Coordinates of C-alpha atoms and ligand atoms in Angstrom, one line a residue:
M2 CA 142.3 225.2 -155.2
T3 CA 141.5 222.0 -155.1
P4 CA 138.4 219.8 -153.5
T5 CA 137.0 220.7 -150.8
S6 CA 135.2 218.8 -147.9
D7 CA 132.0 217.9 -148.0
V8 CA 131.4 220.7 -145.0
A9 CA 131.4 223.8 -144.4
L10 CA 134.9 225.8 -144.6
Q11 CA 135.9 226.7 -141.3
S12 CA 139.4 229.1 -140.1
A13 CA 141.6 225.9 -139.2
R14 CA 143.3 224.2 -142.6
I15 CA 145.6 221.2 -143.9
L16 CA 148.2 221.6 -146.0
N17 CA 148.7 218.6 -147.9
T18 CA 152.7 217.6 -150.2
N19 CA 154.3 215.2 -152.1
P20 CA 156.6 213.9 -149.3
A21 CA 159.0 213.2 -152.7
T22 CA 159.1 216.4 -153.1
G23 CA 157.9 219.7 -150.4
D24 CA 155.8 220.8 -153.3
T25 CA 152.1 222.0 -151.6
L26 CA 149.4 219.6 -153.2
S27 CA 146.8 220.5 -152.2
E28 CA 145.4 222.9 -149.5
H29 CA 141.1 221.9 -147.4
P30 CA 138.9 224.1 -145.1
C31 CA 139.6 221.7 -141.4
A32 CA 135.4 220.2 -140.6
S33 CA 134.6 222.0 -137.2
S34 CA 133.1 219.7 -134.8
E35 CA 129.5 221.5 -136.0
D36 CA 130.3 220.2 -139.8
V37 CA 131.1 216.5 -138.4
Q38 CA 127.8 216.7 -136.5
D39 CA 126.3 217.9 -139.4
A40 CA 127.5 215.3 -142.1
V41 CA 126.8 212.6 -139.1
A42 CA 123.2 213.5 -139.2
R43 CA 122.8 213.7 -142.8
A44 CA 123.4 210.8 -142.8
R45 CA 121.5 209.4 -140.5
A46 CA 119.1 211.1 -142.2
A47 CA 119.7 209.2 -145.6
Q48 CA 120.3 205.9 -143.6
A49 CA 116.9 204.0 -143.7
R50 CA 116.4 205.4 -147.6
W51 CA 119.9 203.3 -148.0
A52 CA 118.9 200.2 -145.9
A53 CA 115.3 199.7 -147.6
T54 CA 117.3 200.1 -150.8
P55 CA 117.6 196.3 -152.4
I56 CA 121.0 194.3 -151.3
R57 CA 121.1 193.8 -155.5
V58 CA 120.9 197.6 -156.2
R59 CA 123.2 198.7 -153.7
A60 CA 125.6 195.7 -154.7
D61 CA 125.6 196.8 -158.6
I62 CA 126.8 199.9 -157.8
V63 CA 129.5 199.1 -155.7
L64 CA 130.7 196.9 -159.1
R65 CA 129.5 200.1 -160.7
F66 CA 132.3 201.5 -158.3
Q67 CA 134.7 198.9 -159.0
R68 CA 134.1 199.2 -163.4
L69 CA 134.7 202.9 -162.6
L70 CA 138.1 202.7 -160.7
N71 CA 139.9 200.1 -162.9
L72 CA 138.3 202.3 -165.4
E73 CA 140.2 205.2 -163.5
R74 CA 143.0 203.3 -162.0
Q75 CA 146.3 204.8 -163.2
R76 CA 144.4 208.5 -161.9
I77 CA 143.9 207.4 -158.9
A78 CA 147.4 205.5 -158.3
A79 CA 148.7 208.8 -159.0
T80 CA 147.0 210.9 -157.1
I81 CA 148.1 207.9 -154.2
T82 CA 151.2 208.0 -155.1
S83 CA 151.7 212.0 -155.5
E84 CA 150.5 212.4 -151.4
A85 CA 151.4 209.1 -150.1
G86 CA 155.1 208.6 -151.6
K87 CA 154.7 204.9 -152.3
P88 CA 156.0 203.3 -155.7
L89 CA 153.0 203.7 -158.3
T90 CA 153.2 200.2 -159.2
E91 CA 152.5 199.6 -155.2
A92 CA 149.9 202.0 -155.6
L93 CA 148.3 200.2 -158.2
L94 CA 148.6 196.4 -157.0
T95 CA 148.1 197.3 -153.2
E96 CA 145.8 200.2 -153.0
V97 CA 143.7 199.7 -156.4
M98 CA 143.9 196.1 -156.9
V99 CA 142.9 195.3 -153.3
V100 CA 140.0 197.8 -153.6
L101 CA 138.9 196.2 -157.2
D102 CA 139.2 192.6 -154.9
A103 CA 137.7 193.9 -152.9
A104 CA 134.3 195.1 -154.2
R105 CA 133.8 191.7 -155.7
F106 CA 133.7 189.9 -152.5
C107 CA 131.4 192.6 -151.0
A108 CA 128.6 192.3 -154.0
A109 CA 129.5 188.8 -153.8
N110 CA 128.5 188.6 -150.0
A111 CA 126.2 190.8 -149.2
F112 CA 123.2 188.9 -149.4
R113 CA 124.9 185.8 -147.3
V114 CA 125.6 188.3 -144.3
L115 CA 122.0 189.9 -144.4
R116 CA 120.3 186.2 -145.7
T117 CA 117.9 185.3 -142.1
E118 CA 119.5 182.1 -139.8
Q119 CA 117.3 179.5 -138.7
V120 CA 118.0 178.6 -134.8
P121 CA 116.3 175.3 -134.4
H122 CA 115.9 174.1 -130.5
A123 CA 116.7 171.6 -129.1
N124 CA 114.9 171.4 -125.7
P125 CA 111.8 169.8 -126.1
V126 CA 109.8 172.4 -123.7
L127 CA 111.2 174.8 -126.4
K128 CA 110.0 173.0 -129.4
T129 CA 106.8 175.0 -129.7
K130 CA 109.2 178.2 -130.7
R131 CA 110.9 178.6 -134.0
G132 CA 113.9 181.3 -133.8
Y133 CA 115.9 182.7 -136.4
L134 CA 118.4 185.9 -136.7
V135 CA 118.1 189.0 -138.9
H136 CA 121.0 191.1 -139.4
E137 CA 120.6 194.7 -139.7
P138 CA 123.0 197.2 -141.0
L139 CA 124.2 199.3 -137.2
G140 CA 123.3 202.7 -139.1
V141 CA 126.1 205.4 -139.3
I142 CA 129.3 204.6 -139.7
G143 CA 132.5 206.3 -138.7
I144 CA 135.6 205.9 -140.4
I145 CA 139.2 206.9 -139.4
S146 CA 141.9 206.0 -141.6
P147 CA 145.8 206.8 -141.9
W148 CA 147.9 208.1 -144.4
N149 CA 150.0 204.5 -145.2
Y150 CA 147.4 203.2 -146.9
P151 CA 145.4 206.0 -147.7
F152 CA 142.8 203.9 -150.7
S153 CA 142.9 200.9 -149.9
I154 CA 142.4 200.7 -146.1
P155 CA 139.2 203.3 -146.0
A156 CA 137.6 202.1 -149.0
T157 CA 137.8 198.3 -148.2
E158 CA 135.9 199.5 -145.3
T159 CA 133.8 201.9 -146.5
L160 CA 132.5 198.9 -149.2
S161 CA 131.3 196.8 -146.7
A162 CA 129.4 198.7 -144.7
L163 CA 127.3 200.3 -147.6
V164 CA 126.8 197.6 -149.5
L165 CA 124.8 196.2 -145.9
G166 CA 122.4 199.3 -145.6
N167 CA 124.6 201.1 -143.7
T168 CA 125.7 205.4 -144.6
V169 CA 129.5 206.0 -143.7
V170 CA 131.5 209.3 -142.6
L171 CA 135.3 209.0 -143.5
K172 CA 137.7 211.4 -142.1
P173 CA 141.1 210.6 -143.7
S174 CA 144.3 211.2 -142.6
E175 CA 145.0 215.1 -142.6
L176 CA 148.0 213.5 -144.9
T177 CA 146.5 212.6 -148.0
P178 CA 143.4 214.2 -148.5
L179 CA 143.2 213.9 -152.1
S180 CA 143.1 209.6 -152.2
A181 CA 139.5 209.5 -149.8
L182 CA 138.4 213.0 -152.4
A183 CA 138.9 210.6 -155.1
M184 CA 137.4 207.5 -153.7
R185 CA 134.2 210.0 -152.6
D186 CA 133.6 210.7 -156.4
L187 CA 134.3 207.4 -157.6
L188 CA 131.7 206.1 -154.9
H189 CA 128.9 209.3 -156.1
Q190 CA 129.1 208.5 -159.8
A191 CA 128.6 204.8 -159.0
G192 CA 125.6 205.7 -158.0
V193 CA 126.0 206.3 -154.1
P194 CA 123.5 209.2 -152.8
R195 CA 126.3 212.3 -151.7
D196 CA 124.7 212.0 -148.1
V197 CA 125.3 208.1 -147.5
F198 CA 129.0 208.1 -148.4
Q199 CA 131.0 211.4 -146.5
V200 CA 134.2 212.8 -146.2
V201 CA 135.3 215.1 -143.6
L202 CA 138.6 216.8 -143.8
G203 CA 140.6 217.9 -140.6
L204 CA 143.4 217.1 -138.2
G205 CA 143.4 214.9 -135.3
E206 CA 140.5 217.2 -133.7
T207 CA 137.7 216.5 -136.6
G208 CA 138.2 212.6 -136.0
A209 CA 138.0 213.4 -132.1
A210 CA 134.7 214.9 -133.4
L211 CA 133.8 212.1 -135.4
A212 CA 134.6 209.5 -132.5
A213 CA 132.6 211.8 -130.4
S214 CA 129.7 212.0 -132.9
R215 CA 125.9 210.3 -133.0
I216 CA 127.6 207.7 -135.6
D217 CA 126.9 203.8 -134.3
K218 CA 130.0 202.5 -134.5
L219 CA 133.6 203.7 -135.0
I220 CA 135.8 202.0 -137.4
F221 CA 139.5 203.4 -136.6
T222 CA 143.0 202.1 -138.0
G223 CA 146.1 204.2 -136.6
S224 CA 148.4 203.9 -134.0
V225 CA 148.4 202.9 -130.8
A226 CA 148.1 205.5 -128.6
T227 CA 145.8 207.3 -130.6
G228 CA 143.5 204.3 -130.5
K229 CA 143.7 204.0 -127.0
R230 CA 142.8 207.5 -127.0
V231 CA 139.8 207.0 -129.1
G232 CA 138.8 203.8 -127.7
Q233 CA 138.9 205.5 -124.0
S234 CA 135.7 207.9 -124.9
A235 CA 133.7 205.2 -126.7
A236 CA 133.8 203.0 -124.2
A237 CA 132.6 206.2 -122.2
R238 CA 129.3 206.3 -124.3
L239 CA 129.9 202.1 -125.2
L240 CA 130.3 203.6 -128.8
P241 CA 131.5 200.1 -130.5
V242 CA 134.9 200.1 -132.0
V243 CA 136.7 198.5 -134.6
L244 CA 140.4 199.3 -133.6
E245 CA 142.7 198.2 -136.2
L246 CA 146.4 199.6 -135.2
G247 CA 150.6 198.9 -135.5
G248 CA 152.5 196.2 -135.4
K249 CA 155.9 194.6 -134.9
D250 CA 155.8 191.8 -136.9
P251 CA 158.0 188.7 -137.0
L252 CA 159.1 186.5 -139.8
L253 CA 160.9 183.5 -138.6
V254 CA 163.2 181.8 -140.9
L255 CA 163.3 178.1 -140.2
S256 CA 166.7 175.8 -140.4
D257 CA 165.2 174.2 -143.8
A258 CA 164.0 177.5 -145.4
P259 CA 164.7 178.1 -148.9
L260 CA 167.1 180.6 -148.1
D261 CA 167.2 182.8 -151.3
T262 CA 163.4 183.1 -150.9
A263 CA 163.3 183.7 -147.6
S264 CA 165.9 186.6 -148.2
S265 CA 163.9 188.5 -150.5
A266 CA 160.5 188.3 -148.1
A267 CA 162.3 189.6 -145.8
V268 CA 163.6 193.2 -147.8
W269 CA 160.6 193.1 -149.1
G270 CA 157.9 192.8 -146.0
S271 CA 160.4 195.2 -144.4
L272 CA 161.1 197.4 -146.8
M273 CA 158.2 197.9 -149.2
N274 CA 156.0 201.5 -148.9
A275 CA 159.4 201.8 -147.7
G276 CA 158.4 199.8 -144.5
Q277 CA 155.6 201.8 -143.9
T278 CA 153.1 199.1 -143.1
C279 CA 150.9 197.8 -140.4
L280 CA 151.9 194.4 -141.3
S281 CA 155.8 195.5 -142.2
V282 CA 158.5 192.7 -141.4
E283 CA 159.6 194.6 -138.3
R284 CA 161.6 191.6 -136.6
C285 CA 163.2 189.2 -138.2
Y286 CA 164.4 185.9 -136.4
V287 CA 166.6 183.1 -138.5
H288 CA 168.3 180.3 -137.7
S289 CA 172.3 180.6 -136.6
S290 CA 172.8 177.8 -139.3
L291 CA 171.6 180.1 -141.9
H292 CA 171.7 183.4 -139.8
D293 CA 175.1 185.3 -141.8
R294 CA 174.1 183.6 -145.5
F295 CA 171.0 185.3 -145.0
V296 CA 172.6 188.7 -143.8
A297 CA 174.6 188.8 -147.0
A298 CA 172.2 188.1 -149.6
C299 CA 170.2 190.6 -147.7
A300 CA 172.6 193.1 -147.9
E301 CA 172.9 192.3 -151.6
K302 CA 169.4 192.7 -152.5
I303 CA 169.2 195.8 -150.5
S304 CA 172.3 197.0 -152.5
R305 CA 170.4 196.7 -155.9
L306 CA 167.0 198.6 -154.9
T307 CA 165.9 201.6 -156.3
V308 CA 165.2 204.3 -154.2
G309 CA 163.5 207.9 -155.6
N310 CA 160.4 209.6 -156.6
G311 CA 157.2 206.9 -156.8
T312 CA 156.6 208.3 -160.3
D313 CA 159.1 206.8 -161.6
P314 CA 158.3 203.5 -162.4
R315 CA 162.2 202.0 -161.5
T316 CA 161.2 203.0 -158.2
E317 CA 161.4 200.5 -155.5
I318 CA 161.5 202.7 -151.9
G319 CA 159.9 206.0 -151.9
P320 CA 160.2 208.6 -149.5
L321 CA 159.2 208.0 -146.1
I322 CA 155.5 210.4 -145.4
S323 CA 156.9 212.9 -143.3
P324 CA 159.9 215.0 -141.3
R325 CA 158.6 213.4 -138.2
Q326 CA 158.9 210.1 -139.5
L327 CA 162.5 210.2 -141.0
E328 CA 163.0 211.3 -137.4
I329 CA 161.8 208.3 -135.8
V330 CA 163.1 206.4 -138.1
E331 CA 166.6 207.8 -138.1
S332 CA 166.5 207.9 -134.0
Q333 CA 165.5 204.4 -133.5
V334 CA 168.5 203.7 -135.8
N335 CA 171.0 205.3 -134.3
E336 CA 169.6 204.2 -131.3
A337 CA 170.4 200.7 -132.0
V338 CA 173.7 202.0 -132.9
A339 CA 174.7 203.2 -130.2
E340 CA 173.8 200.4 -128.1
G341 CA 176.2 198.0 -130.0
A342 CA 173.8 196.7 -132.5
T343 CA 176.1 196.5 -136.2
L344 CA 174.8 198.6 -139.4
V345 CA 175.1 196.6 -142.3
C346 CA 174.0 198.9 -145.1
G347 CA 171.6 202.2 -144.5
G348 CA 171.3 204.1 -142.0
Q349 CA 171.6 207.1 -143.4
R350 CA 169.0 210.4 -145.0
L351 CA 169.3 210.7 -148.7
P352 CA 169.2 214.5 -149.2
S353 CA 170.0 214.6 -152.2
L354 CA 166.5 212.6 -153.2
G355 CA 164.5 214.6 -151.9
P356 CA 163.2 215.9 -148.2
N357 CA 161.7 212.5 -146.9
F358 CA 164.4 209.8 -148.2
Y359 CA 166.0 207.4 -145.5
A360 CA 168.5 204.5 -147.4
P361 CA 167.1 201.2 -146.7
T362 CA 169.2 200.0 -143.6
L363 CA 169.5 196.2 -142.3
L364 CA 171.0 196.0 -138.2
T365 CA 172.4 193.0 -137.4
G366 CA 173.3 192.3 -133.7
L367 CA 170.5 193.4 -131.8
T368 CA 168.0 192.7 -129.0
H369 CA 165.1 192.8 -127.3
Q370 CA 166.2 195.5 -124.5
M371 CA 166.5 197.8 -127.9
R372 CA 163.8 200.0 -128.8
I373 CA 164.0 199.2 -132.2
M374 CA 162.7 195.8 -131.5
R375 CA 159.9 196.5 -129.3
E376 CA 158.7 200.0 -130.9
E377 CA 157.0 200.3 -134.0
T378 CA 159.4 201.6 -136.6
F379 CA 157.4 202.3 -139.6
G380 CA 160.4 202.6 -142.0
P381 CA 162.8 200.8 -144.5
V382 CA 165.1 198.9 -142.1
L383 CA 165.4 195.2 -141.9
C384 CA 166.1 194.0 -138.6
V385 CA 168.0 190.5 -138.1
M386 CA 168.7 188.2 -135.1
P387 CA 169.5 184.3 -134.8
F388 CA 168.0 181.7 -132.9
A389 CA 168.8 177.9 -132.1
S390 CA 165.7 176.5 -132.4
D391 CA 162.1 176.5 -133.0
D392 CA 161.0 177.4 -129.6
Q393 CA 163.0 179.9 -128.9
A394 CA 162.5 181.2 -132.3
V395 CA 158.3 181.0 -131.2
A396 CA 159.6 183.2 -127.8
L397 CA 161.3 185.8 -129.1
A398 CA 158.3 186.1 -131.9
N399 CA 155.8 186.1 -129.2
D400 CA 157.7 188.5 -127.2
S401 CA 156.1 191.6 -128.2
D402 CA 153.4 193.9 -126.7
F403 CA 152.3 193.3 -130.5
G404 CA 150.2 190.9 -132.3
L405 CA 149.2 191.7 -135.8
A406 CA 150.6 189.2 -138.0
A407 CA 153.4 187.1 -138.3
S408 CA 155.2 184.8 -140.8
V409 CA 157.2 181.8 -141.1
F410 CA 159.6 180.4 -143.7
T411 CA 160.1 176.7 -143.8
A412 CA 160.3 173.7 -147.1
D413 CA 157.6 171.7 -144.4
S414 CA 154.5 172.9 -144.4
A415 CA 153.3 171.3 -141.7
R416 CA 156.0 172.3 -139.5
G417 CA 155.5 175.9 -140.7
E418 CA 151.2 175.0 -140.2
A419 CA 152.5 173.8 -136.1
I420 CA 154.7 177.2 -135.5
A421 CA 152.0 179.1 -137.0
R422 CA 149.5 177.7 -134.3
R423 CA 152.0 179.5 -131.8
L424 CA 152.4 182.7 -132.8
Q425 CA 150.5 185.4 -130.8
A426 CA 149.1 187.3 -134.1
G427 CA 145.6 187.5 -135.8
T428 CA 147.2 186.3 -138.8
V429 CA 150.1 183.8 -139.7
M430 CA 151.5 183.6 -143.4
A431 CA 153.3 180.4 -143.9
N432 CA 156.2 181.1 -146.9
D433 CA 154.6 184.6 -147.5
V434 CA 154.8 188.3 -146.2
I435 CA 152.0 191.0 -146.0
T436 CA 150.1 189.3 -148.7
C437 CA 147.6 188.5 -146.8
F438 CA 145.9 192.1 -146.2
A439 CA 145.2 191.6 -150.3
V440 CA 142.9 188.3 -149.8
A441 CA 139.2 189.6 -150.1
E442 CA 138.0 187.0 -148.3
A443 CA 140.1 186.6 -145.2
P444 CA 139.5 188.9 -142.1
H445 CA 142.5 191.6 -140.9
G446 CA 143.1 192.2 -137.5
G447 CA 145.2 192.2 -134.5
V448 CA 145.4 190.7 -130.8
K449 CA 147.4 192.1 -128.0
A450 CA 148.0 195.9 -128.5
S451 CA 147.1 195.9 -132.3
G452 CA 143.6 196.1 -131.5
L453 CA 140.2 194.7 -131.7
G454 CA 137.9 193.7 -133.8
R455 CA 138.5 192.6 -137.5
T456 CA 138.0 193.9 -141.1
H457 CA 137.9 192.7 -144.0
G458 CA 136.3 189.1 -145.4
L459 CA 132.8 187.8 -144.0
Y460 CA 133.7 189.1 -140.4
G461 CA 134.9 192.4 -141.2
M462 CA 130.9 193.1 -143.4
R463 CA 129.8 191.2 -139.9
E464 CA 131.4 194.0 -138.1
M465 CA 129.4 196.0 -139.6
L466 CA 126.1 194.7 -138.8
R467 CA 123.3 194.1 -135.4
T468 CA 122.1 190.9 -135.3
K469 CA 118.8 190.3 -133.1
Y470 CA 116.7 187.2 -132.4
I471 CA 113.6 186.6 -132.8
D472 CA 111.6 184.5 -131.0
V473 CA 108.3 183.2 -132.1
D474 CA 106.2 180.6 -130.0
L475 CA 103.4 179.0 -132.0
M476 CA 101.3 178.6 -129.4
P477 CA 99.7 181.8 -128.7
R478 CA 97.2 180.4 -126.0
M479 CA 99.0 178.0 -124.2
K480 CA 100.5 179.3 -120.7
K481 CA 104.4 178.1 -120.2
T482 CA 104.8 175.6 -118.0
W483 CA 106.9 177.4 -115.8
W484 CA 105.1 180.7 -115.0
F485 CA 103.8 181.5 -112.0
G486 CA 101.8 179.3 -109.6
Y487 CA 104.5 177.7 -108.2
G488 CA 104.2 175.3 -105.1
V489 CA 105.7 172.4 -103.8
E490 CA 104.4 170.0 -106.2
F491 CA 106.1 172.3 -109.0
S492 CA 109.2 172.1 -107.3
R493 CA 108.8 168.3 -107.1
Q494 CA 107.9 168.0 -110.5
M495 CA 110.6 170.6 -112.2
D496 CA 113.4 168.7 -110.1
N497 CA 112.2 165.9 -112.3
F498 CA 111.9 167.5 -115.8
I499 CA 116.0 168.6 -115.3
D500 CA 116.3 164.6 -114.6
L501 CA 114.3 164.0 -117.5
L502 CA 116.7 166.1 -119.5
F503 CA 120.4 165.9 -118.2
G504 CA 119.6 162.4 -116.1
N505 CA 122.9 160.4 -116.2
S506 CA 121.4 157.5 -117.0
A507 CA 118.4 156.5 -118.8
V508 CA 116.5 155.2 -116.0
A509 CA 116.8 158.5 -114.5
R510 CA 116.1 159.9 -117.8
L511 CA 112.5 157.9 -118.0
R512 CA 111.9 158.3 -113.9
G513 CA 112.1 162.4 -114.5
G514 CA 109.8 162.0 -118.0
L515 CA 107.2 160.0 -115.9
R516 CA 107.3 162.2 -112.5
S517 CA 107.2 165.8 -114.5
A518 CA 104.7 165.3 -117.4
S519 CA 101.7 165.9 -114.7
S520 CA 103.1 169.4 -114.3
L521 CA 101.7 170.0 -118.8
W522 CA 97.9 169.7 -117.0
R523 CA 98.5 172.3 -113.8
K524 CA 96.8 175.2 -113.1
R525 CA 98.9 178.3 -113.8
L526 CA 98.3 182.1 -113.0
Ligands
LIG603 P1 147.9 208.2 -136.1 O1 147.0 207.1 -135.1 O2 148.1 209.3 -136.0 O3 146.1 208.4 -137.1 C1 145.4 207.9 -137.4 C2 144.0 208.3 -138.0 O4 143.4 208.9 -136.5 C3 144.5 209.7 -139.1 O5 143.4 210.2 -139.5 C4 144.4 210.8 -137.6 O6 144.2 212.2 -138.2 C5 143.0 210.5 -136.6 N1 143.4 211.1 -135.4 C6 144.8 211.8 -134.7 N2 144.6 212.2 -133.6 C7 142.4 212.0 -133.5 C8 141.9 211.7 -132.1 N3 142.2 212.0 -130.8 N4 141.1 210.9 -132.4 C9 140.3 210.8 -133.4 N5 141.2 210.6 -134.5 C10 142.2 211.0 -134.5 O7 148.0 206.7 -137.0 P2 148.3 207.3 -138.5 O8 148.3 208.2 -139.9 O9 150.2 207.8 -137.8 O10 148.8 205.9 -139.4 C11 150.0 204.7 -139.0 C12 149.6 203.9 -137.7 O11 148.3 203.3 -138.3 C13 150.6 202.8 -137.9 O12 150.4 202.9 -136.5 C14 150.1 201.5 -138.2 O13 150.6 200.6 -138.0 C15 148.9 201.7 -138.0 N6 147.5 201.3 -138.9 C16 147.3 199.7 -138.7 C17 146.5 199.2 -139.9 C18 146.0 198.2 -139.2 O14 145.0 197.6 -140.4 N7 146.3 197.2 -137.9 C19 146.7 199.7 -140.9 C20 147.3 200.8 -141.4 C21 148.0 201.5 -140.8 P3 145.5 213.0 -138.7 O15 146.3 212.0 -139.5 O16 144.5 214.5 -139.2 O17 146.3 213.5 -137.4

């Protein structure tokens, strides 16, 4: 048996399998609702002390975690590949390296986001006051994370929560428990107390129990369907949530785009991690003058990809995560072809490689009525559609329930930036795809059905804080002019006072000042 979760055992278990081979990797007991509540209670008990730990000490622990991760990076990447199937190179770059850089960012910015901020008052009657904002950790943060980035998603969220003085209870996907446990062990080794970061393993019910527990905020990353359920139950008790949900990201290839670069971007953006990335290029719109050459270039590049077990360093496309995911992808492709789409390449399982392999696929002849252009596919499929004008490209890109990220390729960066402003998405990249996730400084999150709130960057850190305004009147013996003791005269004075502040002319303001001045000496209750 492999490492267990932090919580007591109970009868239900999860079976963790290698998606490339179908072999069992580990088996774990599921945390019950009581186990989750116990973990949250321990996290709450530990939180005050952790919040009182100097920021410098917490930042140093995060940096120690970074150093340990760097030393252990090959082992961690191998763990990720074994249970998520992605090529080792991607495990290193998109998981380990992203977290190394997030640790740097969180440690460097903890002081900055926790710093007290002055709130200067412009209103002359409020000049006796001094106002400022203090930013406090929320308390216990619950994190529920998916299987497709089983290390970088929970780790980036956890580091920003911890460095700011929160404690964390993490429920990872049942499909990828080992990556979460490896992260937990490194955090504890770095000096994070056991109750300050805990992992509860289990199925969806364990996640639901965490969402229903006495946490102070929930950071949920997953599908729209689960996100809606989680959001509804959180709303019933006014639990704040961040929802990082699915995407159907468009890539626009404008008429002046460099075809070789844009086609490489489309192939990588749609097929890396076997297309199982929330930021995957799921819809590619290409100017009609380039369309046929673009499709030919993509087909040729796809034919050169190596599909196989992610542990082989030559592998570029690994397996899908599960038979269920394979069925979703297959059914969307088959349905599109039955409705008239053209299968340029791929479109079939590769059982000789293992149980969950699907050939990288290129489809053209698509319409927005097809399910594959509307629902998240989450598989190694590149869907290409032509457009005639920039306006039509923007309209097609925005014709989606989702709005996570988008990309535009053009030789003219001003044109790309102008298009970027018109696209409905949380992030728009000009001349790149997916990479925004690796920018530790950039906020990550979507609009429309892609979710609420942000992770990453300063905005992501601020999601882990509550802001309190403190207002100090520096004249403790002075009764305020506006307190009780109203009357006709006071009403007239206040009318004039409004003229003093907002009168439409200098004369009106001067007159208002003179007529309201006597209110300063009026008798108050
Ligand atoms: P799911 O929504 O199926 O699961 C996400 C997490 O929620 C898992 O840990 C899951 O546990 C848990 N869960 C399941 N049911 C419940 C419940 N009722 N209450 C609380 N938690 C529950 O998503 P996937 O794991 O399949 O992840 C893929 C999805 O995540 C895609 O849609 C993808 O686009 C999205 N995603 C979004 C990202 C973003 O940043 N916007 C980033 C990465 C992925 P279990 O696995 O044990 O069922």
